[in-house]
């Protein structure tokens, strides 16, 4: 995926939030973070997320990960860094409050523990962004279709060669 295509994905996400009655979404490490940002991070006990409103993208990340995050992202984004003694959920709550963001879709891959802690830290209403993400990811670009076809063709070749070898 090119950076341009990832930017198009983000723009579609931001444009579709209103139709899902969302002021913002929170994307956490996993398949959706990889889809929108190309990041292959894993979720840990330390909150890393992207808070995406209709006009902004802000990453919340531990300060000690600052160089790793900025190096992993293909384009610059706004970041809020938190120190080990700080509560990262409060950083998210501050972003939501400053933007007057009240209905927030949370990545369905986010752990219950993180969602529970976020719900205690913010006055915003948290709901799943699963339907929104699913509707966006179901629409495949020509690049995605080409990648899927290449993977399918490769798999078929392996199966055919294995069959010939077994025979």
PDB file of C-alpha atoms in Angstrom:
ATOM      1  CA  UNK A   1       0.000   0.000   0.000  1.00  0.00           C
ATOM      2  CA  UNK A   2       1.219   3.459  -0.794  1.00  0.00           C
ATOM      3  CA  UNK A   3       1.050   6.380   1.614  1.00  0.00           C
ATOM      4  CA  UNK A   4      -1.441   8.025  -0.752  1.00  0.00           C
ATOM      5  CA  UNK A   5      -3.786   5.037  -0.481  1.00  0.00           C
ATOM      6  CA  UNK A   6      -3.525   5.053   3.323  1.00  0.00           C
ATOM      7  CA  UNK A   7      -4.371   8.762   3.317  1.00  0.00           C
ATOM      8  CA  UNK A   8      -7.414   7.977   1.153  1.00  0.00           C
ATOM      9  CA  UNK A   9      -8.481   5.329   3.686  1.00  0.00           C
ATOM     10  CA  UNK A  10      -8.216   7.878   6.510  1.00  0.00           C
ATOM     11  CA  UNK A  11     -10.152  10.452   4.502  1.00  0.00           C
ATOM     12  CA  UNK A  12     -12.937   7.901   3.844  1.00  0.00           C
ATOM     13  CA  UNK A  13     -12.994   7.024   7.546  1.00  0.00           C
ATOM     14  CA  UNK A  14     -13.286  10.683   8.516  1.00  0.00           C
ATOM     15  CA  UNK A  15     -16.002  11.294   5.913  1.00  0.00           C
ATOM     16  CA  UNK A  16     -18.063   8.293   7.074  1.00  0.00           C
ATOM     17  CA  UNK A  17     -18.038   9.081  10.803  1.00  0.00           C
ATOM     18  CA  UNK A  18     -21.099  11.330  10.587  1.00  0.00           C
ATOM     19  CA  UNK A  19     -23.202   8.632   8.904  1.00  0.00           C
ATOM     20  CA  UNK A  20     -22.385   6.344  11.857  1.00  0.00           C
ATOM     21  CA  UNK A  21     -23.181   9.107  14.383  1.00  0.00           C
ATOM     22  CA  UNK A  22     -19.563   9.245  15.589  1.00  0.00           C
ATOM     23  CA  UNK A  23     -17.552  12.333  16.471  1.00  0.00           C
ATOM     24  CA  UNK A  24     -14.287  10.363  16.540  1.00  0.00           C
ATOM     25  CA  UNK A  25     -12.827   6.875  16.565  1.00  0.00           C
ATOM     26  CA  UNK A  26     -10.028   5.339  18.580  1.00  0.00           C
ATOM     27  CA  UNK A  27      -7.819   2.900  16.670  1.00  0.00           C
ATOM     28  CA  UNK A  28      -5.589   0.605  18.714  1.00  0.00           C
ATOM     29  CA  UNK A  29      -2.785  -1.761  17.616  1.00  0.00           C
ATOM     30  CA  UNK A  30      -3.989  -4.631  15.474  1.00  0.00           C
ATOM     31  CA  UNK A  31      -5.568  -5.140  12.078  1.00  0.00           C
ATOM     32  CA  UNK A  32      -7.235  -1.729  11.889  1.00  0.00           C
ATOM     33  CA  UNK A  33      -4.089   0.181  12.842  1.00  0.00           C
ATOM     34  CA  UNK A  34      -2.251  -1.774  10.154  1.00  0.00           C
ATOM     35  CA  UNK A  35      -5.042  -1.009   7.668  1.00  0.00           C
ATOM     36  CA  UNK A  36      -5.097   2.752   8.268  1.00  0.00           C
ATOM     37  CA  UNK A  37      -1.445   3.439   9.179  1.00  0.00           C
ATOM     38  CA  UNK A  38       0.636   0.447   8.123  1.00  0.00           C
ATOM     39  CA  UNK A  39       1.739  -0.081  11.752  1.00  0.00           C
ATOM     40  CA  UNK A  40       2.201  -3.661  12.892  1.00  0.00           C
ATOM     41  CA  UNK A  41       2.352  -2.927  16.618  1.00  0.00           C
ATOM     42  CA  UNK A  42       0.838  -5.270  19.174  1.00  0.00           C
ATOM     43  CA  UNK A  43      -1.428  -4.198  21.999  1.00  0.00           C
ATOM     44  CA  UNK A  44       0.276  -4.235  25.398  1.00  0.00           C
ATOM     45  CA  UNK A  45      -0.612  -2.926  28.846  1.00  0.00           C
ATOM     46  CA  UNK A  46       0.723   0.483  27.702  1.00  0.00           C
ATOM     47  CA  UNK A  47      -1.937   2.302  25.704  1.00  0.00           C
ATOM     48  CA  UNK A  48      -1.004   3.270  22.170  1.00  0.00           C
ATOM     49  CA  UNK A  49      -3.826   4.564  20.006  1.00  0.00           C
ATOM     50  CA  UNK A  50      -4.838   6.994  17.322  1.00  0.00           C
ATOM     51  CA  UNK A  51      -7.721   9.337  18.091  1.00  0.00           C
ATOM     52  CA  UNK A  52      -9.250  10.270  14.758  1.00  0.00           C
ATOM     53  CA  UNK A  53     -11.882  12.981  14.501  1.00  0.00           C
ATOM     54  CA  UNK A  54     -13.387  14.342  11.298  1.00  0.00           C
ATOM     55  CA  UNK A  55     -10.506  16.823  11.014  1.00  0.00           C
ATOM     56  CA  UNK A  56      -7.570  15.518  13.070  1.00  0.00           C
ATOM     57  CA  UNK A  57      -5.432  12.471  13.752  1.00  0.00           C
ATOM     58  CA  UNK A  58      -3.626  12.387  17.098  1.00  0.00           C
ATOM     59  CA  UNK A  59      -1.530   9.472  18.313  1.00  0.00           C
ATOM     60  CA  UNK A  60      -1.281   8.778  22.048  1.00  0.00           C
ATOM     61  CA  UNK A  61       1.896   6.882  22.861  1.00  0.00           C
ATOM     62  CA  UNK A  62       4.398   6.335  25.684  1.00  0.00           C
ATOM     63  CA  UNK A  63       7.223   8.875  25.499  1.00  0.00           C
ATOM     64  CA  UNK A  64       9.878   6.166  25.420  1.00  0.00           C
ATOM     65  CA  UNK A  65       8.355   4.931  22.115  1.00  0.00           C
ATOM     66  CA  UNK A  66       8.542   8.349  20.415  1.00  0.00           C
ATOM     67  CA  UNK A  67      11.397   7.552  18.020  1.00  0.00           C
ATOM     68  CA  UNK A  68       9.962   4.115  17.175  1.00  0.00           C
ATOM     69  CA  UNK A  69       6.532   5.552  16.375  1.00  0.00           C
ATOM     70  CA  UNK A  70       7.762   8.484  14.314  1.00  0.00           C
ATOM     71  CA  UNK A  71      10.099   6.173  12.379  1.00  0.00           C
ATOM     72  CA  UNK A  72       7.304   3.658  11.737  1.00  0.00           C
ATOM     73  CA  UNK A  73       4.837   6.230  10.408  1.00  0.00           C
ATOM     74  CA  UNK A  74       5.287   7.173   6.776  1.00  0.00           C
ATOM     75  CA  UNK A  75       3.973  10.693   7.289  1.00  0.00           C
ATOM     76  CA  UNK A  76       4.112  13.050  10.271  1.00  0.00           C
ATOM     77  CA  UNK A  77       1.145  13.117  12.652  1.00  0.00           C
ATOM     78  CA  UNK A  78       0.325  14.983  15.832  1.00  0.00           C
ATOM     79  CA  UNK A  79       1.274  13.051  18.961  1.00  0.00           C
ATOM     80  CA  UNK A  80       0.553  13.234  22.656  1.00  0.00           C
ATOM     81  CA  UNK A  81       3.306  11.509  24.618  1.00  0.00           C
ATOM     82  CA  UNK A  82       2.719  10.208  28.109  1.00  0.00           C
ATOM     83  CA  UNK A  83       5.306   9.353  30.752  1.00  0.00           C
ATOM     84  CA  UNK A  84       5.309   6.151  32.797  1.00  0.00           C
ATOM     85  CA  UNK A  85       3.846   7.873  35.867  1.00  0.00           C
ATOM     86  CA  UNK A  86       0.935   9.345  33.854  1.00  0.00           C
ATOM     87  CA  UNK A  87      -2.397   7.780  32.928  1.00  0.00           C
ATOM     88  CA  UNK A  88      -2.662   7.534  29.127  1.00  0.00           C
ATOM     89  CA  UNK A  89      -6.454   7.279  29.325  1.00  0.00           C
ATOM     90  CA  UNK A  90      -6.454  10.793  30.783  1.00  0.00           C
ATOM     91  CA  UNK A  91      -4.480  11.974  27.740  1.00  0.00           C
ATOM     92  CA  UNK A  92      -7.198  10.494  25.502  1.00  0.00           C
ATOM     93  CA  UNK A  93      -9.919  12.062  27.676  1.00  0.00           C
ATOM     94  CA  UNK A  94      -8.223  15.463  27.323  1.00  0.00           C
ATOM     95  CA  UNK A  95      -8.112  15.145  23.523  1.00  0.00           C
ATOM     96  CA  UNK A  96     -11.805  14.234  23.448  1.00  0.00           C
ATOM     97  CA  UNK A  97     -12.751  17.095  25.789  1.00  0.00           C
ATOM     98  CA  UNK A  98     -10.669  19.687  23.911  1.00  0.00           C
ATOM     99  CA  UNK A  99     -12.338  18.680  20.636  1.00  0.00           C
ATOM    100  CA  UNK A 100     -15.823  18.539  22.178  1.00  0.00           C
ATOM    101  CA  UNK A 101     -16.016  14.951  20.927  1.00  0.00           C
ATOM    102  CA  UNK A 102     -18.834  13.126  22.662  1.00  0.00           C
ATOM    103  CA  UNK A 103     -19.692   9.934  20.729  1.00  0.00           C
ATOM    104  CA  UNK A 104     -16.564   7.836  20.207  1.00  0.00           C
ATOM    105  CA  UNK A 105     -16.254   4.625  18.220  1.00  0.00           C
ATOM    106  CA  UNK A 106     -13.648   2.298  19.691  1.00  0.00           C
ATOM    107  CA  UNK A 107     -11.685  -0.231  17.684  1.00  0.00           C
ATOM    108  CA  UNK A 108     -13.424  -3.587  18.302  1.00  0.00           C
ATOM    109  CA  UNK A 109      -9.975  -5.166  18.745  1.00  0.00           C
ATOM    110  CA  UNK A 110      -9.246  -2.949  21.756  1.00  0.00           C
ATOM    111  CA  UNK A 111      -9.103  -4.961  24.968  1.00  0.00           C
ATOM    112  CA  UNK A 112     -11.959  -4.769  27.434  1.00  0.00           C
ATOM    113  CA  UNK A 113      -9.537  -3.520  30.086  1.00  0.00           C
ATOM    114  CA  UNK A 114      -8.515  -0.534  27.981  1.00  0.00           C
ATOM    115  CA  UNK A 115     -12.118   0.283  27.013  1.00  0.00           C
ATOM    116  CA  UNK A 116     -13.217   0.011  30.648  1.00  0.00           C
ATOM    117  CA  UNK A 117     -10.413   2.315  31.796  1.00  0.00           C
ATOM    118  CA  UNK A 118     -11.192   4.782  28.978  1.00  0.00           C
ATOM    119  CA  UNK A 119     -14.878   4.825  29.918  1.00  0.00           C
ATOM    120  CA  UNK A 120     -13.951   5.775  33.487  1.00  0.00           C
ATOM    121  CA  UNK A 121     -11.557   8.520  32.340  1.00  0.00           C
ATOM    122  CA  UNK A 122     -13.809  10.331  29.880  1.00  0.00           C
ATOM    123  CA  UNK A 123     -17.255  11.870  29.829  1.00  0.00           C
ATOM    124  CA  UNK A 124     -17.648  10.808  26.196  1.00  0.00           C
ATOM    125  CA  UNK A 125     -19.874   7.906  25.234  1.00  0.00           C
ATOM    126  CA  UNK A 126     -17.883   4.936  23.957  1.00  0.00           C
ATOM    127  CA  UNK A 127     -19.348   2.540  21.421  1.00  0.00           C
ATOM    128  CA  UNK A 128     -17.950   0.059  18.923  1.00  0.00           C
ATOM    129  CA  UNK A 129     -16.570   1.298  15.609  1.00  0.00           C
ATOM    130  CA  UNK A 130     -16.835  -2.243  14.253  1.00  0.00           C
ATOM    131  CA  UNK A 131     -19.637  -1.543  11.767  1.00  0.00           C
ATOM    132  CA  UNK A 132     -17.824   1.510  10.402  1.00  0.00           C
ATOM    133  CA  UNK A 133     -14.508  -0.311  10.018  1.00  0.00           C
ATOM    134  CA  UNK A 134     -16.195  -3.333   8.453  1.00  0.00           C
ATOM    135  CA  UNK A 135     -18.038  -1.194   5.883  1.00  0.00           C
ATOM    136  CA  UNK A 136     -14.820   0.613   4.908  1.00  0.00           C
ATOM    137  CA  UNK A 137     -12.672  -2.519   4.761  1.00  0.00           C
ATOM    138  CA  UNK A 138     -15.253  -4.390   2.656  1.00  0.00           C
ATOM    139  CA  UNK A 139     -14.665  -1.932  -0.202  1.00  0.00           C
ATOM    140  CA  UNK A 140     -11.473  -3.035  -1.951  1.00  0.00           C
ATOM    141  CA  UNK A 141      -9.312  -0.760  -4.061  1.00  0.00           C
ATOM    142  CA  UNK A 142      -7.657  -1.970  -7.255  1.00  0.00           C
ATOM    143  CA  UNK A 143      -4.372  -2.268  -5.324  1.00  0.00           C
ATOM    144  CA  UNK A 144      -6.001  -4.441  -2.643  1.00  0.00           C
ATOM    145  CA  UNK A 145      -7.671  -6.617  -5.281  1.00  0.00           C
ATOM    146  CA  UNK A 146      -4.333  -7.076  -7.059  1.00  0.00           C
ATOM    147  CA  UNK A 147      -2.645  -8.085  -3.781  1.00  0.00           C
ATOM    148  CA  UNK A 148      -5.438 -10.549  -2.998  1.00  0.00           C
ATOM    149  CA  UNK A 149      -5.195 -12.027  -6.494  1.00  0.00           C
ATOM    150  CA  UNK A 150      -1.409 -12.364  -6.192  1.00  0.00           C
ATOM    151  CA  UNK A 151      -1.758 -14.191  -2.854  1.00  0.00           C
ATOM    152  CA  UNK A 152      -4.460 -16.447  -4.283  1.00  0.00           C
ATOM    153  CA  UNK A 153      -2.371 -17.261  -7.373  1.00  0.00           C
ATOM    154  CA  UNK A 154       0.694 -18.011  -5.267  1.00  0.00           C
ATOM    155  CA  UNK A 155      -1.313 -20.312  -3.008  1.00  0.00           C
ATOM    156  CA  UNK A 156      -2.756 -22.126  -6.014  1.00  0.00           C
ATOM    157  CA  UNK A 157       0.742 -22.629  -7.458  1.00  0.00           C
ATOM    158  CA  UNK A 158       1.942 -24.116  -4.177  1.00  0.00           C
ATOM    159  CA  UNK A 159      -1.033 -26.477  -4.068  1.00  0.00           C
ATOM    160  CA  UNK A 160      -0.476 -27.543  -7.680  1.00  0.00           C
ATOM    161  CA  UNK A 161       3.238 -28.125  -7.152  1.00  0.00           C
ATOM    162  CA  UNK A 162       2.569 -30.041  -3.936  1.00  0.00           C
ATOM    163  CA  UNK A 163       0.005 -32.202  -5.732  1.00  0.00           C
ATOM    164  CA  UNK A 164       2.511 -32.953  -8.510  1.00  0.00           C
ATOM    165  CA  UNK A 165       5.188 -33.761  -5.947  1.00  0.00           C
ATOM    166  CA  UNK A 166       2.857 -36.125  -4.068  1.00  0.00           C
ATOM    167  CA  UNK A 167       1.726 -37.797  -7.281  1.00  0.00           C
TER     168      UNK A 167
END
